[in-house]
Tab-separated table of C-alpha atoms in Angstrom:
chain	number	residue	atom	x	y	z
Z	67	UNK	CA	22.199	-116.340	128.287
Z	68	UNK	CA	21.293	-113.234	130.092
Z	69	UNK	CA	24.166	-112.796	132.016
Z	70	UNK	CA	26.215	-113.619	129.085
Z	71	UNK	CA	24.407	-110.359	127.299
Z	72	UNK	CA	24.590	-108.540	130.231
Z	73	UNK	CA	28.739	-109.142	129.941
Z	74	UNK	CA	28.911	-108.354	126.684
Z	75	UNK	CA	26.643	-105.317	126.387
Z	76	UNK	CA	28.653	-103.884	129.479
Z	77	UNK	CA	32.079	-104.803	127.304
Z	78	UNK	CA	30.773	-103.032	123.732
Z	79	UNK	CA	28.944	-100.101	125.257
Z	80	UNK	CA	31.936	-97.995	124.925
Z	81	UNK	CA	32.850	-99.180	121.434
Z	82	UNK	CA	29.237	-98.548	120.260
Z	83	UNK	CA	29.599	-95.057	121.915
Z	84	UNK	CA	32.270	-94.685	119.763
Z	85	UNK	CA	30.584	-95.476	116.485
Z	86	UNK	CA	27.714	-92.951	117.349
Z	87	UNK	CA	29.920	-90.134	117.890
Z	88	UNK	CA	31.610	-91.350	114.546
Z	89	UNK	CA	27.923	-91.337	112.833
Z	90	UNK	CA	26.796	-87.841	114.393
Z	91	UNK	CA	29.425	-86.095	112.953
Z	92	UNK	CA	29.542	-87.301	109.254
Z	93	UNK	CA	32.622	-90.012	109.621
Z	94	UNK	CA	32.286	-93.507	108.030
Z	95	UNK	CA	35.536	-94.435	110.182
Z	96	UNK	CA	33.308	-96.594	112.548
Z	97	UNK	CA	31.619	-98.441	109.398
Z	98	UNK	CA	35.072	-99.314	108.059
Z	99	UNK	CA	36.560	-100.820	111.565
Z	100	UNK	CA	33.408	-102.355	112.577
Z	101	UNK	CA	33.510	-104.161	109.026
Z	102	UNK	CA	37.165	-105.568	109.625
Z	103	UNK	CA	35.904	-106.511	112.722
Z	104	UNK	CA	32.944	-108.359	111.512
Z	105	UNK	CA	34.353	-109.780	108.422
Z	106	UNK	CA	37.138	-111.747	111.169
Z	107	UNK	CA	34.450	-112.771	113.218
Z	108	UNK	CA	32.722	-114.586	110.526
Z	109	UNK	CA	35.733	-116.355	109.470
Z	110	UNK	CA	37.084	-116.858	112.831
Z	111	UNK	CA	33.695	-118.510	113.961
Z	112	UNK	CA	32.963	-120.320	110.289
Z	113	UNK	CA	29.427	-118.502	110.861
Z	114	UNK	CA	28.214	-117.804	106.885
Z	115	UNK	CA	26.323	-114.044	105.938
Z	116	UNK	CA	23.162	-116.289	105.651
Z	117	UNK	CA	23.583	-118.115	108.380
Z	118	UNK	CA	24.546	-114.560	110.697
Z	119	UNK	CA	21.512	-113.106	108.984
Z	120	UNK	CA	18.613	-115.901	110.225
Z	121	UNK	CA	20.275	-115.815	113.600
Z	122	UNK	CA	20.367	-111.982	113.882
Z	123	UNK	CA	16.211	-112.074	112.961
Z	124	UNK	CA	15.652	-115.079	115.225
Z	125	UNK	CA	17.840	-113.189	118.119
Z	126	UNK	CA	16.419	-109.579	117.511
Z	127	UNK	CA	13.054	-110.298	116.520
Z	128	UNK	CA	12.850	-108.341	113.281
Z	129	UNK	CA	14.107	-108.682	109.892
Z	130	UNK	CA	17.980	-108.695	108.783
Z	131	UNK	CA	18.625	-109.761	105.681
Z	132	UNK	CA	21.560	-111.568	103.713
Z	133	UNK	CA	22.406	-108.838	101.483
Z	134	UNK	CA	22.249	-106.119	105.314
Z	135	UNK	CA	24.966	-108.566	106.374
Z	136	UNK	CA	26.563	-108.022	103.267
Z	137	UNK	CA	26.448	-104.232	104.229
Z	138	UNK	CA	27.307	-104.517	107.649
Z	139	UNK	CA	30.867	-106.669	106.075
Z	140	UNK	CA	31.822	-104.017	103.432
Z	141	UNK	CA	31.228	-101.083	105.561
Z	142	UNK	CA	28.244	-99.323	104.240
Z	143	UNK	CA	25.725	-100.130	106.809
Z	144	UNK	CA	26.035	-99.353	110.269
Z	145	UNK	CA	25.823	-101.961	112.972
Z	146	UNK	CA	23.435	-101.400	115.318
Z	147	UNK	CA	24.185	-101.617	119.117
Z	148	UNK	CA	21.748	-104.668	119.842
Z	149	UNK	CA	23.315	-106.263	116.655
Z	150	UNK	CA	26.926	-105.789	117.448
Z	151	UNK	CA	26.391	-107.785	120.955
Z	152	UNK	CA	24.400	-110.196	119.243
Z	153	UNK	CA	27.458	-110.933	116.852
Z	154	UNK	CA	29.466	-111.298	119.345
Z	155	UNK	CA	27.027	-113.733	120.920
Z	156	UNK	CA	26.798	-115.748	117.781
Z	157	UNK	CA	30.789	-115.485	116.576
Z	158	UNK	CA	32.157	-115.559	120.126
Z	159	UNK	CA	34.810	-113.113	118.586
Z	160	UNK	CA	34.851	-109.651	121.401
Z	161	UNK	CA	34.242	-106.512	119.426
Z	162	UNK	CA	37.522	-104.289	120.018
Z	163	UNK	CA	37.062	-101.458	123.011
Z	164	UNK	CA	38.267	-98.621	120.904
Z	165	UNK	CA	39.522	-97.999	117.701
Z	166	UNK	CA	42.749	-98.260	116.144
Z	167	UNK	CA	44.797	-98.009	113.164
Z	168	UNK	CA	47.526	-99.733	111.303
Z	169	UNK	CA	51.233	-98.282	112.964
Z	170	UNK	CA	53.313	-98.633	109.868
Z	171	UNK	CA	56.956	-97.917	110.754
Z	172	UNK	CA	59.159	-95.004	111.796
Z	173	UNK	CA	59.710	-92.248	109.795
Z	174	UNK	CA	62.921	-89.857	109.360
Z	175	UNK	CA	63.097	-86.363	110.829
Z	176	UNK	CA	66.712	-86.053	109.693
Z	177	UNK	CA	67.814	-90.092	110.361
Z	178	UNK	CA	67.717	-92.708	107.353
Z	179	UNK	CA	64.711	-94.588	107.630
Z	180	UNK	CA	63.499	-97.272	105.160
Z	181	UNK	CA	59.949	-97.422	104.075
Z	182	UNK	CA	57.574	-97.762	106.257
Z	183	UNK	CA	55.195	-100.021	104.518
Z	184	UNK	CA	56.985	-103.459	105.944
Z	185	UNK	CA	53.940	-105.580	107.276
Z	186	UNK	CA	53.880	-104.697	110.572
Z	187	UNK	CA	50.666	-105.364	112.192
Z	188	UNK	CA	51.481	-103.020	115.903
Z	189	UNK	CA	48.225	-101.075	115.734
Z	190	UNK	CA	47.588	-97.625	118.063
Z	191	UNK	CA	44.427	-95.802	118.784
Z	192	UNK	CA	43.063	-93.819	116.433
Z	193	UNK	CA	41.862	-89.761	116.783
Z	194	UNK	CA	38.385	-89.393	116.937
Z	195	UNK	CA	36.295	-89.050	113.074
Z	196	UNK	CA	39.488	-90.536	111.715
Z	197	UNK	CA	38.982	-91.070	108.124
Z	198	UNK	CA	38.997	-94.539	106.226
Z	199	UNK	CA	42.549	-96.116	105.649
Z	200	UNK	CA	43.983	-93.704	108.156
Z	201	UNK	CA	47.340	-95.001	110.000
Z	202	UNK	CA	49.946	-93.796	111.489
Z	203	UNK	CA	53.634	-93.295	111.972
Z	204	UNK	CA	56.312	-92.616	114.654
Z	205	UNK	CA	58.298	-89.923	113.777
Z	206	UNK	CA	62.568	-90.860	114.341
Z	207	UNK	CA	64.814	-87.759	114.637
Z	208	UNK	CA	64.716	-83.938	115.362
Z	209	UNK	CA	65.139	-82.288	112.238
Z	210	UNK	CA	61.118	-81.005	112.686
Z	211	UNK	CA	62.316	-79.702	116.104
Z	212	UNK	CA	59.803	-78.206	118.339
Z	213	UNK	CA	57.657	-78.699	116.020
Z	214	UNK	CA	57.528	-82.303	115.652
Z	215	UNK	CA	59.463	-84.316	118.500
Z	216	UNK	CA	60.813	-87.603	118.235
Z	217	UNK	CA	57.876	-89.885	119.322
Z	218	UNK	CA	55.481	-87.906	118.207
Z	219	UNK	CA	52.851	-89.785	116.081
Z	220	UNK	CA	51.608	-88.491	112.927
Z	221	UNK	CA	48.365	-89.688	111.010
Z	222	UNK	CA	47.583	-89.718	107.784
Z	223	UNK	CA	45.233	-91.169	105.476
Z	224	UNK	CA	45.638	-89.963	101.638
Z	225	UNK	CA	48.833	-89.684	99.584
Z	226	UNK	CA	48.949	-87.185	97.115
Z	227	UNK	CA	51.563	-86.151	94.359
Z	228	UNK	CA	53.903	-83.348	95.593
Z	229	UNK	CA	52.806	-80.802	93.501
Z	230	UNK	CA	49.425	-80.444	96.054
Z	231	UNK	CA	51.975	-80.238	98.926
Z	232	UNK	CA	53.934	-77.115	98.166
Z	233	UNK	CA	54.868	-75.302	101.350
Z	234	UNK	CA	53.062	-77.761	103.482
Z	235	UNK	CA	54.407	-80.885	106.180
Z	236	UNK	CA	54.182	-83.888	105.296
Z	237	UNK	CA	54.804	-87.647	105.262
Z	238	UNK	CA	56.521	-87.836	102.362
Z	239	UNK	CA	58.495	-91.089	100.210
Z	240	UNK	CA	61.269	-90.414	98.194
Z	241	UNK	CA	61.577	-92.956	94.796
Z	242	UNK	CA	64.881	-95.264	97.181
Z	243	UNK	CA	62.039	-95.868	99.697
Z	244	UNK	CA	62.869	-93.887	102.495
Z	245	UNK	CA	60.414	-92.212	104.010
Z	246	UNK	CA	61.083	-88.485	105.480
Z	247	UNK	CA	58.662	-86.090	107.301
Z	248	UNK	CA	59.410	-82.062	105.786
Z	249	UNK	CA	58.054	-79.427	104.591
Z	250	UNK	CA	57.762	-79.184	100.595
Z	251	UNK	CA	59.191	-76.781	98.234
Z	252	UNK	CA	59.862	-76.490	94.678
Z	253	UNK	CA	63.121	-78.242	93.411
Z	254	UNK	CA	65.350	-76.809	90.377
Z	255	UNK	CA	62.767	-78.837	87.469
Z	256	UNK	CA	59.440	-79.483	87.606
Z	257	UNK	CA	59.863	-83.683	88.437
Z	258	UNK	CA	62.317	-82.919	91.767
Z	259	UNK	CA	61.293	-81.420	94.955
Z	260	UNK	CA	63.420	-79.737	98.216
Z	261	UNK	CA	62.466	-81.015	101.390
Z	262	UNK	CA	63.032	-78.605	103.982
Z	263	UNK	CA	63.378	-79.041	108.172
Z	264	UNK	CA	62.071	-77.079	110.680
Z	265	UNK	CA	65.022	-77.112	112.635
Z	266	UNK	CA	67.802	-74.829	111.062
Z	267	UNK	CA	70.380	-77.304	112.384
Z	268	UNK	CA	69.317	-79.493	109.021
Z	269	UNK	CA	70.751	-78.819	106.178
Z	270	UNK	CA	67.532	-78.838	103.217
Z	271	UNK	CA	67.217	-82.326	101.356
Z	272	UNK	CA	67.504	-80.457	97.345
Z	273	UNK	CA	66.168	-81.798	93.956
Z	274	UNK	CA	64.527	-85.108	95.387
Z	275	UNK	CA	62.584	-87.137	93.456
Z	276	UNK	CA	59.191	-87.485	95.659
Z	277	UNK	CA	56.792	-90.365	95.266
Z	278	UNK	CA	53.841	-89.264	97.288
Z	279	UNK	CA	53.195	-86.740	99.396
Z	280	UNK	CA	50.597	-87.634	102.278
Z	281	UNK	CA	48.681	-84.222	104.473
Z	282	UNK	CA	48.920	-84.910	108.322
Z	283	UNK	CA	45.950	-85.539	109.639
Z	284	UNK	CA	46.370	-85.397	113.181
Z	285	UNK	CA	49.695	-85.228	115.886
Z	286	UNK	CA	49.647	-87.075	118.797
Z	287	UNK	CA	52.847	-85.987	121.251
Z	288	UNK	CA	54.956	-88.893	122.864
């Protein structure tokens, strides 16, 4: 048993890192993917809250209750480093060895793209203090040349209506689905929007009617 600890202590030290630096600086990122993480593990293994809960107190040798369990699952607790390589110990399901978010799709810098929101499940690491439901796309196309390169991979988190976007980037999705990343302006009427390229080359996108508008996060070059 020790060596198996010793395995699996050596294998989540850098996740747990991870969470901590999450913790010190105010994100609840790490509570949200070390829930997902947990909540699989307990249906992966068939190991109950209750049942995690008197195994976690016989294991640590203190208290851990049914409804901290409960916590730990939704994401409002932390998990402890002793506790997240006794999970592992108990589910026999590996905490991941960094974090990562949801890839959703491609999304148009000047090419047709449809919407990203397809059911893909292609994950990539996530930028540190990311906030909860962050993921990202790949942007397709040079229209938000140098700015924005084909490759590049943008994160976001929130989508807003357009009207909070005015003269900013962003991921935006026009009402046929596609999915575009510009820069916001006012359209001719209130309800319609011009999207706007960095790149001169494109011609602007006028009097579009804009779903949501989501602020980049973070950029992560090719």
């Amino acid at each position: 048993m020790s060596a198996i600890v010793a395995i699996l202590e050596t294998s989540a030290t850098k996740f747990v890192a991870n969470t901590e630096n999450a913790l010190s600086s105010g994100s609840r990122y790490g509570f949200w993917m070390l829930s997902r993480w947990l909540q699989e593990a307990l249906e992966a293994s068939g190991v109950s809250q209750s049942e995690l809960s008197r195994r976690l107190t016989e294991a640590l040798g203190r208290s851990i209750d049914r409804a901290a369990v409960n916590k730990m699952a939704k994401g409002t607790r932390a998990i402890a480093g002793d506790e997240l390589i006794a999970i592992q110990t108990i589910t026999g399901m590996e905490a991941p060895s960094e974090i990562q978010v949801p890839l959703k799709g491609r999304v148009g810098a000047g090419q047709q793209v449809e919407a990203i929101d397809n059911g893909d499940i292609d994950t990539v690491p996530a930028p540190r203090d990311s906030k909860p439901g962050t993921v990202a796309v790949e942007v397709s196309g040079t229209s938000m040349f140098p700015a924005l390169e084909d490759g590049y991979l943008l994160y976001y988190s929130k989508q807003l209506p357009p009207a909070e976007m005015v003269n900013r980037r962003a991921v935006v999705q026009l009402a046929d689905g596609r999915i575009f990343v510009k820069i916001v302006r006012p359209g001719s009427s209130p309800d319609v929007w011009t999207l706007q390229s960095v790149n001169a080359l494109f011609e602007d996108m006028n009097d579009q009617i804009v779903e949501w508008a989501a602020p980049i996060d973070w950029i992560r070059p090719r």
